CSV table of C-alpha atoms and ligand atoms in Angstrom, one decimal:
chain,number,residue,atom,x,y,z
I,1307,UNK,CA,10.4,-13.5,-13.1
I,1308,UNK,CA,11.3,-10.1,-11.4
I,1309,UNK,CA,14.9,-9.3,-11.4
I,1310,UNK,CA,17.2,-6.4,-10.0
I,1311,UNK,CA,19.6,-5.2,-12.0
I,1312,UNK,CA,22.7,-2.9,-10.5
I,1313,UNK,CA,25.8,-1.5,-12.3
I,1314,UNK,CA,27.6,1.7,-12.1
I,1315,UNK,CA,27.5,4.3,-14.8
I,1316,UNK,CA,29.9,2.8,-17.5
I,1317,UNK,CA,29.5,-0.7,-16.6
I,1318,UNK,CA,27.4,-1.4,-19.8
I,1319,UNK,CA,23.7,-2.2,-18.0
I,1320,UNK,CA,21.5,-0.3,-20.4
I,1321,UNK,CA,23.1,-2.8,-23.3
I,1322,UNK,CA,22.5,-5.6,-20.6
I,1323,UNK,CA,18.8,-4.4,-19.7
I,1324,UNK,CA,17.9,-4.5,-23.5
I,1325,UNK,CA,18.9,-7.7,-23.7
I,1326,UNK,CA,17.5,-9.3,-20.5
I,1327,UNK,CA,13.9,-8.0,-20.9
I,1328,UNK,CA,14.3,-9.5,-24.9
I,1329,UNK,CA,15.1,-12.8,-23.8
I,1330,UNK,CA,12.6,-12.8,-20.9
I,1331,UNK,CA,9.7,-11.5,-22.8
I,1332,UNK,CA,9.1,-8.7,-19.6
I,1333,UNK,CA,8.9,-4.9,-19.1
I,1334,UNK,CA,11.6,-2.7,-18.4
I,1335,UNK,CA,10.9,-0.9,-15.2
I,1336,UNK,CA,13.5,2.2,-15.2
I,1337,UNK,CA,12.3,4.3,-12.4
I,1338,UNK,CA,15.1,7.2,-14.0
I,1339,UNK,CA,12.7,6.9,-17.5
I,1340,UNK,CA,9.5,7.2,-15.5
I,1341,UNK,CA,10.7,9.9,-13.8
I,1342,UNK,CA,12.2,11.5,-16.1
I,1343,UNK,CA,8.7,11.0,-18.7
I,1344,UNK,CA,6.7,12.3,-15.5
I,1345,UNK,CA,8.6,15.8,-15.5
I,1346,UNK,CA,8.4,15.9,-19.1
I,1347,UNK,CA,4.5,15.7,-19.0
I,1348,UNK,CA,4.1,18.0,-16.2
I,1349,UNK,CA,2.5,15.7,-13.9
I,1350,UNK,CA,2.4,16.2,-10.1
I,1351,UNK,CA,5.4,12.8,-9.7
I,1352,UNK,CA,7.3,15.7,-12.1
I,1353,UNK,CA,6.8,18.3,-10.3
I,1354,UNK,CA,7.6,16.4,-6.9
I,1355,UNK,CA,11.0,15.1,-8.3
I,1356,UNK,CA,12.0,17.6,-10.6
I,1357,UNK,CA,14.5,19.4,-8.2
I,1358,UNK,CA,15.9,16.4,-6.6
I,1359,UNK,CA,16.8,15.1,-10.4
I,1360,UNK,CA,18.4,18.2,-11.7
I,1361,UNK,CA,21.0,18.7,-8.9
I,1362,UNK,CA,21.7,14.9,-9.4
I,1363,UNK,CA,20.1,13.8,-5.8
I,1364,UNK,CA,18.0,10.8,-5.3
I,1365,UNK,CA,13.7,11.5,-5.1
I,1366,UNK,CA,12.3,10.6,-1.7
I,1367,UNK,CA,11.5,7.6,-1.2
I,1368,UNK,CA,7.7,7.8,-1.0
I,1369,UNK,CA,7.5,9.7,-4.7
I,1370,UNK,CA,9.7,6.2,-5.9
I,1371,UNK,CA,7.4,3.7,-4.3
I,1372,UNK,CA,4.4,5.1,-5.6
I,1373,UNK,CA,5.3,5.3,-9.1
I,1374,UNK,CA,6.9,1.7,-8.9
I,1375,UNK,CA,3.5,0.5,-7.1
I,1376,UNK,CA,1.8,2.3,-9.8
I,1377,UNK,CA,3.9,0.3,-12.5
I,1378,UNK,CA,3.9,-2.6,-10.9
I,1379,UNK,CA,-0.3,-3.1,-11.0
I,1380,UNK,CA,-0.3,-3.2,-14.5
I,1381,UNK,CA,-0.9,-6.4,-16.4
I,1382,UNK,CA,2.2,-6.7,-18.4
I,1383,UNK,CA,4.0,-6.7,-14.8
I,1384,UNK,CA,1.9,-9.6,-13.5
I,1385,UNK,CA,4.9,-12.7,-14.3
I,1386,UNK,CA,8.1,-10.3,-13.9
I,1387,UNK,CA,9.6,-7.1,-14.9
I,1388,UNK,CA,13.3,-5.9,-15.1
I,1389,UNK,CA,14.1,-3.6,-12.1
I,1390,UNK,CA,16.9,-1.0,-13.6
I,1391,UNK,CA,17.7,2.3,-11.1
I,1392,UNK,CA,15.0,0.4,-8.5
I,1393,UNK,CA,16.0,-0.3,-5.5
I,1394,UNK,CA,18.2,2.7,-4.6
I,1395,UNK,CA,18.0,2.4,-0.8
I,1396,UNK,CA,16.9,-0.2,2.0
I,1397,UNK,CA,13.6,1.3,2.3
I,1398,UNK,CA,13.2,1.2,-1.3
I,1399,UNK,CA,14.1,-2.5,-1.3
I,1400,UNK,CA,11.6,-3.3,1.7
I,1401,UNK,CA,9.0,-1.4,0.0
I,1402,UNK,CA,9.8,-3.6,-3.2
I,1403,UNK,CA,9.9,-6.9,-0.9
I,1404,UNK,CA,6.6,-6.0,0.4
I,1405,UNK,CA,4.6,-5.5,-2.2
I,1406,UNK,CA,5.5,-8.3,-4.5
I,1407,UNK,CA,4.6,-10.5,-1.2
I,1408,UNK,CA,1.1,-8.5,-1.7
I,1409,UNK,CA,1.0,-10.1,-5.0
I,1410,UNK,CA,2.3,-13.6,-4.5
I,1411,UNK,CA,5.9,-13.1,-5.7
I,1412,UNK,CA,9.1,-12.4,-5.1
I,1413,UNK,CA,12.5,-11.8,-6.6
I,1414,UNK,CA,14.1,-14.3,-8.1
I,1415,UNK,CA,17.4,-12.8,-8.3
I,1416,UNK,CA,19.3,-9.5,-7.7
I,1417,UNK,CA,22.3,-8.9,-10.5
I,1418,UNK,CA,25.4,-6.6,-9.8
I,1419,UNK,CA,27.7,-5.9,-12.5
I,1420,UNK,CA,30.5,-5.3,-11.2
I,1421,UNK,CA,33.5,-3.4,-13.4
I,1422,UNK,CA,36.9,-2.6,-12.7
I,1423,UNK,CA,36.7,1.3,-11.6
I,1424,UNK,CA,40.0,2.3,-13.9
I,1425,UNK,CA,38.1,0.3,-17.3
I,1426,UNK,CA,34.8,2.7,-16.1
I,1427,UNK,CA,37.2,5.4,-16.3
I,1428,UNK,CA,38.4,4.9,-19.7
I,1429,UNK,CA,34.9,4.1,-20.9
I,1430,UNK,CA,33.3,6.7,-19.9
I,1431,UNK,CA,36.0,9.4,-21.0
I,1432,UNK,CA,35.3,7.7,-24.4
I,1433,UNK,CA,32.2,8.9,-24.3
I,1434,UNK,CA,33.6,12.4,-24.5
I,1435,UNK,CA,30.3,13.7,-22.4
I,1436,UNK,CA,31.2,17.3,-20.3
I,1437,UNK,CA,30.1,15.7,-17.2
I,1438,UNK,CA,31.8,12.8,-18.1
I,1439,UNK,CA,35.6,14.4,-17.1
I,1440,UNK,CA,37.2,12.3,-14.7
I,1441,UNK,CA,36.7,14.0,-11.4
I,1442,UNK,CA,32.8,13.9,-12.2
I,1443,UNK,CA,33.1,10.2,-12.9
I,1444,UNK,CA,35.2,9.8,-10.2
I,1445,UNK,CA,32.7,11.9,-7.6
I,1446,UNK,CA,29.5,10.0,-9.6
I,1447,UNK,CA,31.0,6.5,-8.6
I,1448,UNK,CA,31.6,7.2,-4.7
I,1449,UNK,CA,28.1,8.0,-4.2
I,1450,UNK,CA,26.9,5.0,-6.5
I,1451,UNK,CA,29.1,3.0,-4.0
I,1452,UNK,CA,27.5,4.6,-1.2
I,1453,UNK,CA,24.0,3.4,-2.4
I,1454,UNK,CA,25.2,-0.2,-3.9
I,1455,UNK,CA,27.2,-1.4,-0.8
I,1456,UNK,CA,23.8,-0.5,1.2
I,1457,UNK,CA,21.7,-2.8,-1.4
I,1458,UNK,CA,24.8,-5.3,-2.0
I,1459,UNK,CA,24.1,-5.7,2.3
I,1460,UNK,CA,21.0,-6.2,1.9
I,1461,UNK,CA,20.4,-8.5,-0.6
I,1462,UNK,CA,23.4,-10.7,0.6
I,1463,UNK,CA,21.8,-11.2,3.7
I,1464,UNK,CA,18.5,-12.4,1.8
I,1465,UNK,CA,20.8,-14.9,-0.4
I,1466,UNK,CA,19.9,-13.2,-3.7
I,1467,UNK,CA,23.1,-11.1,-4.8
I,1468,UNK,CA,24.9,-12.6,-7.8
I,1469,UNK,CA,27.9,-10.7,-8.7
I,1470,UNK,CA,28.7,-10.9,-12.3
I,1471,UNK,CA,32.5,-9.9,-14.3
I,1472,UNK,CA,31.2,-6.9,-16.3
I,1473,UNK,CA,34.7,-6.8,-17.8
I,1474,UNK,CA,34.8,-8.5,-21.3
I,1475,UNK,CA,32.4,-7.9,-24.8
I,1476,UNK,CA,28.3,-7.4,-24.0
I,1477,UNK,CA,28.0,-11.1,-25.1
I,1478,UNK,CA,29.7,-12.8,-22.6
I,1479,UNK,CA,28.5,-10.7,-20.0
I,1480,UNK,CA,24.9,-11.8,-21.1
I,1481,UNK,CA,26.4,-15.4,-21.1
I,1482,UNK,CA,27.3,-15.0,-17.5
I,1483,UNK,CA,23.9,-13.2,-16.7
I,1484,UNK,CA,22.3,-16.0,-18.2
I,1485,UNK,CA,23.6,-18.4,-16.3
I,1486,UNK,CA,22.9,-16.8,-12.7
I,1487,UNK,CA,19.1,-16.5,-14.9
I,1488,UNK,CA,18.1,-19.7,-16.4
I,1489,UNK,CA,18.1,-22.0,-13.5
I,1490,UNK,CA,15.6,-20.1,-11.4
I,1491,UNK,CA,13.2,-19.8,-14.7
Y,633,LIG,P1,18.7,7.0,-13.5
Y,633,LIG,O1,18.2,7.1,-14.9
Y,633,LIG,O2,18.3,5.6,-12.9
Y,633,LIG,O3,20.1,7.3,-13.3
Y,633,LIG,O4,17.8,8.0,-12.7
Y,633,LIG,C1,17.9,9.4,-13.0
Y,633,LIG,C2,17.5,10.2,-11.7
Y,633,LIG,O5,16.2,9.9,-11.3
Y,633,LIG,C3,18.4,9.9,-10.5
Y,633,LIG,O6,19.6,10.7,-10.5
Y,633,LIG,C4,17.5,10.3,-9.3
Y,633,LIG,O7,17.4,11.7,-9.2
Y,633,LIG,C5,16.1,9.8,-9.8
Y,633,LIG,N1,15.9,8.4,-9.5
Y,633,LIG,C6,15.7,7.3,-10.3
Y,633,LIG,N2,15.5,6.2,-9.7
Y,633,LIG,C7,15.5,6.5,-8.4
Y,633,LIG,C8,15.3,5.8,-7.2
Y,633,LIG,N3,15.1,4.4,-7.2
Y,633,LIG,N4,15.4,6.4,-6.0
Y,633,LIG,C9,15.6,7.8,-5.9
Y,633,LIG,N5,15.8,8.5,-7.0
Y,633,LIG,C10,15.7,7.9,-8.2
């Protein structure tokens, strides 16, 4: 099955991710790790998003859907694969639509974490990271808003947002993820 996962910094989706594409048996497709694997290697997707990722912007759009068609043709992606930092924008999420209709699927669901902004806050200052002082955090969440209530539009209108309390200990978040999960299996 191919899901969408969204959560702001903090909010505990790499721990979720892990745990999702175990239980699912499916890849991981992290367009921030492909990216970021591209500009280590040198190749010309690295050199074409390289300046956009290291003053914190997003990549055109065109660079993201090629490396997600890219990623997408490979075998292990034929029954599902675990969306994380994909969509980012409405184009991104048409593109997405578009060419799993090409391959006779679709999503079966879109998951949003959703975590109190003070509890990021503390998190994250836990983390004791230098761009991790408040007003960073602070300035790093309005513009994840910016792109999530764009998506959160989006996929509301198509019937596939499921919110989910990212508040509480990993495992009962993955209890509440599973059960937005299992029924569409
Ligand atoms: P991430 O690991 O998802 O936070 O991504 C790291 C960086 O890669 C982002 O700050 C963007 O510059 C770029 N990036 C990753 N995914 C996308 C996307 N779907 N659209 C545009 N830029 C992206």
């Amino acid at each position: 099955m191919f899901i969408v996962l969204i959560g702001p910094p903090g909010a505990g989706k790499g721990t979720q991710c892990k745990r999702l594409v175990e239980c699912l048996q499916i890849p991981h497709l992290s367009t921030g790790s492909i990216l970021r694997a591209a500009v280590r290697n040198g190749t010309e997707i690295g050199k074409a998003a390289a300046e956009n990722m290291s003053a914190g912007k997003l990549v055109p759009d065109g660079v993201i859907t090629e490396i997600v068609r890219l990623r997408l043709s490979e075998p292990d992606c034929e029954n599902g694969c675990l969306f994380d930092g994909f969509p980012r924008t409405e184009p991104q999420a048409e593109t997405l639509e578009t060419e799993l209709e090409k391959r006779g699927n679709k999503l079966a669901a879109v998951v949003q974490l959703v975590v109190a902004e003070e509890e990021i806050l503390d998190r994250l200052s836990g983390r004791q990271r230098a761009d991790d002082s408040p007003v960073v955090v602070r300035d790093r969440l309005k513009g994840f808003h910016a792109i999530t209530d764009q998506l959160k539009r989006f996929y509301e209108a198509e019937g596939l947002l499921n919110q989910v309390d990212g508040m509480g200990t990993p495992d009962q978040v993955f209890e509440r993820i599973q059960k937005i999960i299992d029924p569409r299996r």
